[in-house]
GROMACS .gro file of C-alpha atoms in nm:
model
  196
    1LEU     CA    1  -7.947  -1.817 -11.545
    2PHE     CA    2  -8.195  -1.767 -11.258
    3ALA     CA    3  -8.422  -2.001 -11.065
    4ALA     CA    4  -8.645  -1.996 -10.759
    5ARG     CA    5  -8.540  -2.268 -10.516
    6PHE     CA    6  -8.779  -2.562 -10.492
    7ALA     CA    7  -8.742  -2.934 -10.434
    8GLY     CA    8  -8.699  -3.139 -10.750
    9SER     CA    9  -8.579  -2.860 -10.978
   10GLU     CA   10  -8.390  -3.056 -11.244
   11SER     CA   11  -8.298  -2.761 -11.466
   12THR     CA   12  -8.093  -2.572 -11.206
   13ALA     CA   13  -7.724  -2.580 -11.298
   14PRO     CA   14  -7.418  -2.509 -11.082
   15ALA     CA   15  -7.390  -2.155 -11.223
   16THR     CA   16  -7.762  -2.075 -11.180
   17TYR     CA   17  -7.841  -1.789 -10.942
   18VAL     CA   18  -8.093  -1.953 -10.708
   19PHE     CA   19  -8.314  -1.736 -10.487
   20ASP     CA   20  -8.555  -1.815 -10.203
   21THR     CA   21  -8.843  -1.591 -10.309
   22PRO     CA   22  -9.124  -1.656 -10.560
   23ASP     CA   23  -8.979  -1.428 -10.832
   24LEU     CA   24  -8.647  -1.285 -10.948
   25VAL     CA   25  -8.734  -0.925 -10.860
   26SER     CA   26  -8.796  -1.000 -10.492
   27GLY     CA   27  -8.499  -1.239 -10.491
   28LEU     CA   28  -8.266  -0.960 -10.602
   29ALA     CA   29  -8.427  -0.717 -10.356
   30ALA     CA   30  -8.357  -0.968 -10.077
   31ALA     CA   31  -7.993  -0.977 -10.193
   32GLY     CA   32  -7.967  -0.598 -10.151
   33TYR     CA   33  -8.048  -0.472 -10.500
   34ARG     CA   34  -8.264  -0.167 -10.560
   35THR     CA   35  -8.533  -0.294 -10.799
   36VAL     CA   36  -8.674  -0.045 -11.047
   37CYS     CA   37  -8.891  -0.080 -11.355
   38VAL     CA   38  -8.955   0.173 -11.628
   39GLY     CA   39  -9.276   0.051 -11.786
   40GLY     CA   40  -9.403   0.105 -12.136
   41VAL     CA   41  -9.700  -0.105 -12.243
   42GLY     CA   42 -10.035  -0.117 -12.062
   43PHE     CA   43  -9.921  -0.396 -11.830
   44PHE     CA   44  -9.719  -0.127 -11.647
   45ASN     CA   45  -9.955   0.173 -11.654
   46LYS     CA   46 -10.117   0.120 -11.309
   47GLN     CA   47 -10.450   0.232 -11.459
   48GLY     CA   48 -10.627  -0.091 -11.373
   49ALA     CA   49 -10.581  -0.408 -11.170
   50LEU     CA   50 -10.372  -0.582 -11.437
   51GLY     CA   51 -10.159  -0.272 -11.500
   52GLY     CA   52 -10.043  -0.273 -11.139
   53VAL     CA   53  -9.927  -0.634 -11.103
   54LEU     CA   54  -9.586  -0.614 -11.271
   55PRO     CA   55  -9.495  -0.269 -11.133
   56GLY     CA   56  -9.598  -0.397 -10.790
   57LEU     CA   57  -9.310  -0.644 -10.794
   58PHE     CA   58  -9.054  -0.362 -10.789
   59GLN     CA   59  -8.949  -0.131 -10.506
   60GLU     CA   60  -8.979   0.161 -10.747
   61SER     CA   61  -9.176   0.179 -11.069
   62HIS     CA   62  -9.220   0.446 -11.331
   63TRP     CA   63  -9.481   0.489 -11.601
   64GLU     CA   64  -9.627   0.793 -11.771
   65PRO     CA   65  -9.819   0.837 -12.096
   66GLU     CA   66  -9.503   0.949 -12.278
   67PHE     CA   67  -9.356   0.600 -12.212
   68GLY     CA   68  -9.657   0.429 -12.375
   69VAL     CA   69  -9.709   0.273 -12.716
   70PRO     CA   70  -9.879   0.574 -12.883
   71SER     CA   71  -9.585   0.806 -12.807
   72PRO     CA   72  -9.343   0.861 -13.097
   73ARG     CA   73  -9.066   0.938 -12.846
   74SER     CA   74  -9.146   0.669 -12.589
   75PHE     CA   75  -8.802   0.512 -12.572
   76GLU     CA   76  -8.622   0.846 -12.542
   77ALA     CA   77  -8.849   0.932 -12.248
   78GLN     CA   78  -8.785   0.592 -12.089
   79VAL     CA   79  -8.409   0.631 -12.127
   80GLU     CA   80  -8.426   0.976 -11.967
   81CYS     CA   81  -8.609   0.820 -11.671
   82ALA     CA   82  -8.352   0.539 -11.645
   83GLU     CA   83  -8.069   0.793 -11.651
   84ARG     CA   84  -8.230   0.977 -11.357
   85VAL     CA   85  -8.276   0.650 -11.165
   86VAL     CA   86  -7.909   0.560 -11.203
   87ALA     CA   87  -7.790   0.913 -11.120
   88ASP     CA   88  -8.000   0.923 -10.801
   89LEU     CA   89  -7.878   0.587 -10.670
   90PRO     CA   90  -7.581   0.582 -10.429
   91ALA     CA   91  -7.271   0.447 -10.603
   92GLU     CA   92  -7.240   0.149 -10.368
   93ARG     CA   93  -7.602   0.033 -10.417
   94ARG     CA   94  -7.664  -0.245 -10.670
   95LEU     CA   95  -7.946  -0.196 -10.918
   96PHE     CA   96  -8.182  -0.427 -11.101
   97LEU     CA   97  -8.332  -0.210 -11.375
   98PHE     CA   98  -8.609  -0.344 -11.597
   99VAL     CA   99  -8.708  -0.135 -11.899
  100ASN     CA  100  -9.013  -0.243 -12.099
  101VAL     CA  101  -8.949  -0.086 -12.440
  102SER     CA  102  -9.287  -0.002 -12.588
  103ALA     CA  103  -9.169   0.150 -12.919
  104LEU     CA  104  -9.175  -0.185 -13.103
  105HIS     CA  105  -9.535  -0.257 -13.012
  106GLN     CA  106  -9.825  -0.157 -13.227
  107PRO     CA  107  -9.885   0.115 -13.328
  108ASN     CA  108  -9.543   0.184 -13.475
  109TRP     CA  109  -9.633   0.340 -13.812
  110PHE     CA  110  -9.522   0.686 -13.695
  111HIS     CA  111  -9.156   0.577 -13.686
  112LEU     CA  112  -9.144   0.553 -14.067
  113PRO     CA  113  -9.136   0.885 -14.251
  114GLY     CA  114  -9.431   0.909 -14.489
  115ALA     CA  115  -9.629   0.628 -14.324
  116THR     CA  116  -9.985   0.703 -14.220
  117ARG     CA  117 -10.220   0.589 -13.947
  118GLU     CA  118 -10.465   0.479 -14.219
  119ALA     CA  119 -10.205   0.254 -14.384
  120GLY     CA  120 -10.124   0.107 -14.043
  121ASP     CA  121  -9.826  -0.092 -13.925
  122SER     CA  122  -9.610  -0.312 -14.144
  123ARG     CA  123  -9.275  -0.488 -14.139
  124ALA     CA  124  -9.126  -0.161 -14.268
  125THR     CA  125  -9.272   0.045 -13.983
  126HIS     CA  126  -9.163  -0.220 -13.735
  127ALA     CA  127  -8.809  -0.202 -13.877
  128ALA     CA  128  -8.820   0.178 -13.847
  129ALA     CA  129  -8.925   0.142 -13.481
  130LEU     CA  130  -8.630  -0.092 -13.422
  131GLU     CA  131  -8.397   0.162 -13.585
  132TYR     CA  132  -8.542   0.426 -13.351
  133VAL     CA  133  -8.465   0.206 -13.048
  134ASP     CA  134  -8.115   0.133 -13.181
  135ARG     CA  135  -8.044   0.508 -13.205
  136HIS     CA  136  -8.108   0.552 -12.832
  137ILE     CA  137  -8.013   0.224 -12.666
  138GLY     CA  138  -7.650   0.327 -12.632
  139ARG     CA  139  -7.758   0.594 -12.382
  140LEU     CA  140  -7.938   0.330 -12.176
  141PHE     CA  141  -7.633   0.101 -12.181
  142ALA     CA  142  -7.405   0.393 -12.087
  143ALA     CA  143  -7.626   0.487 -11.792
  144ALA     CA  144  -7.656   0.127 -11.671
  145SER     CA  145  -7.279   0.070 -11.678
  146ARG     CA  146  -7.170   0.416 -11.560
  147ARG     CA  147  -7.103   0.306 -11.200
  148ARG     CA  148  -6.991  -0.055 -11.232
  149ARG     CA  149  -6.991  -0.361 -11.454
  150CYS     CA  150  -7.345  -0.438 -11.566
  151PHE     CA  151  -7.506  -0.765 -11.668
  152ALA     CA  152  -7.761  -0.698 -11.942
  153ILE     CA  153  -8.037  -0.914 -12.085
  154VAL     CA  154  -8.198  -0.787 -12.403
  155CYS     CA  155  -8.502  -0.976 -12.529
  156SER     CA  156  -8.853  -0.935 -12.655
  157ASP     CA  157  -9.168  -1.045 -12.480
  158HIS     CA  158  -9.316  -1.158 -12.813
  159GLY     CA  159  -9.285  -1.123 -13.187
  160THR     CA  160  -9.545  -0.977 -13.421
  161ALA     CA  161  -9.710  -1.132 -13.726
  162TYR     CA  162  -9.740  -0.912 -14.034
  163GLY     CA  163  -9.938  -1.139 -14.263
  164ASP     CA  164  -9.753  -1.455 -14.155
  165GLY     CA  165  -9.993  -1.742 -14.221
  166GLY     CA  166 -10.263  -1.482 -14.280
  167TYR     CA  167 -10.231  -1.341 -13.927
  168THR     CA  168 -10.155  -0.992 -13.802
  169GLY     CA  169 -10.063  -0.891 -13.449
  170HIS     CA  170  -9.926  -1.077 -13.147
  171ARG     CA  171 -10.224  -1.209 -12.952
  172LEU     CA  172 -10.216  -1.545 -13.125
  173GLY     CA  173 -10.026  -1.871 -13.129
  174HIS     CA  174  -9.791  -1.844 -13.426
  175GLU     CA  175  -9.418  -1.905 -13.474
  176ALA     CA  176  -9.370  -1.537 -13.566
  177VAL     CA  177  -9.505  -1.447 -13.222
  178TRP     CA  178  -9.323  -1.720 -13.028
  179THR     CA  179  -8.980  -1.658 -13.182
  180VAL     CA  180  -8.804  -1.368 -13.013
  181PRO     CA  181  -8.452  -1.223 -13.010
  182TYR     CA  182  -8.245  -1.280 -12.697
  183ALA     CA  183  -7.894  -1.184 -12.586
  184HIS     CA  184  -7.715  -1.150 -12.256
  185PHE     CA  185  -7.377  -0.986 -12.204
  186PHE     CA  186  -7.171  -0.767 -11.973
  187LEU     CA  187  -7.134  -0.391 -12.015
  188GLU     CA  188  -6.808  -0.259 -11.877
  189PRO     CA  189  -6.786   0.079 -11.703
  190PRO     CA  190  -6.597   0.352 -11.885
  191ILE     CA  191  -6.224   0.371 -11.819
  192SER     CA  192  -6.142   0.679 -11.615
  193GLU     CA  193  -5.882   0.929 -11.731
  194GLU     CA  194  -5.666   0.840 -11.428
  195ALA     CA  195  -5.665   0.471 -11.529
  196ARG     CA  196  -5.554   0.547 -11.885
   0.00000   0.00000   0.00000
């Protein structure tokens, strides 16, 4: 879908959006987009050198402890931030919004009623975290498409092993970690009462 321009790129197709910058974020900024990220995991927390790299790519970045992995309402807080970003942007300005959903990362045991910190995370708590995200993602989609048609990419940065091959976690080379969900689609703006 996207590619930085360089000589000899064999995988670029006629429909590929090609940009002349080293990364997609700066490529979209150069094309007039407002680039904003709403971070979640530690890679976005700006609390150390590594936590500032990804947010530094964007013109505007947001992170607060309530967005982080230990917060039971992290995604709700992130969606609220995204709603404010969209509401504050002039209607004619295009937006590239990146939301790093932290709720699916470990720990996630607190999303399952009756689960305990001592028992830890499991496939069941992970599923409960996904259900939590599903309950709120409609608000994010509604905000993103409120002003105009929106192209959305929904994917994971990694999977998580829960005993697969004897492994637990995601900092390892295993098919459960490498295999991630991915979808891209358009979100249409709501139809106004006048258009009905």
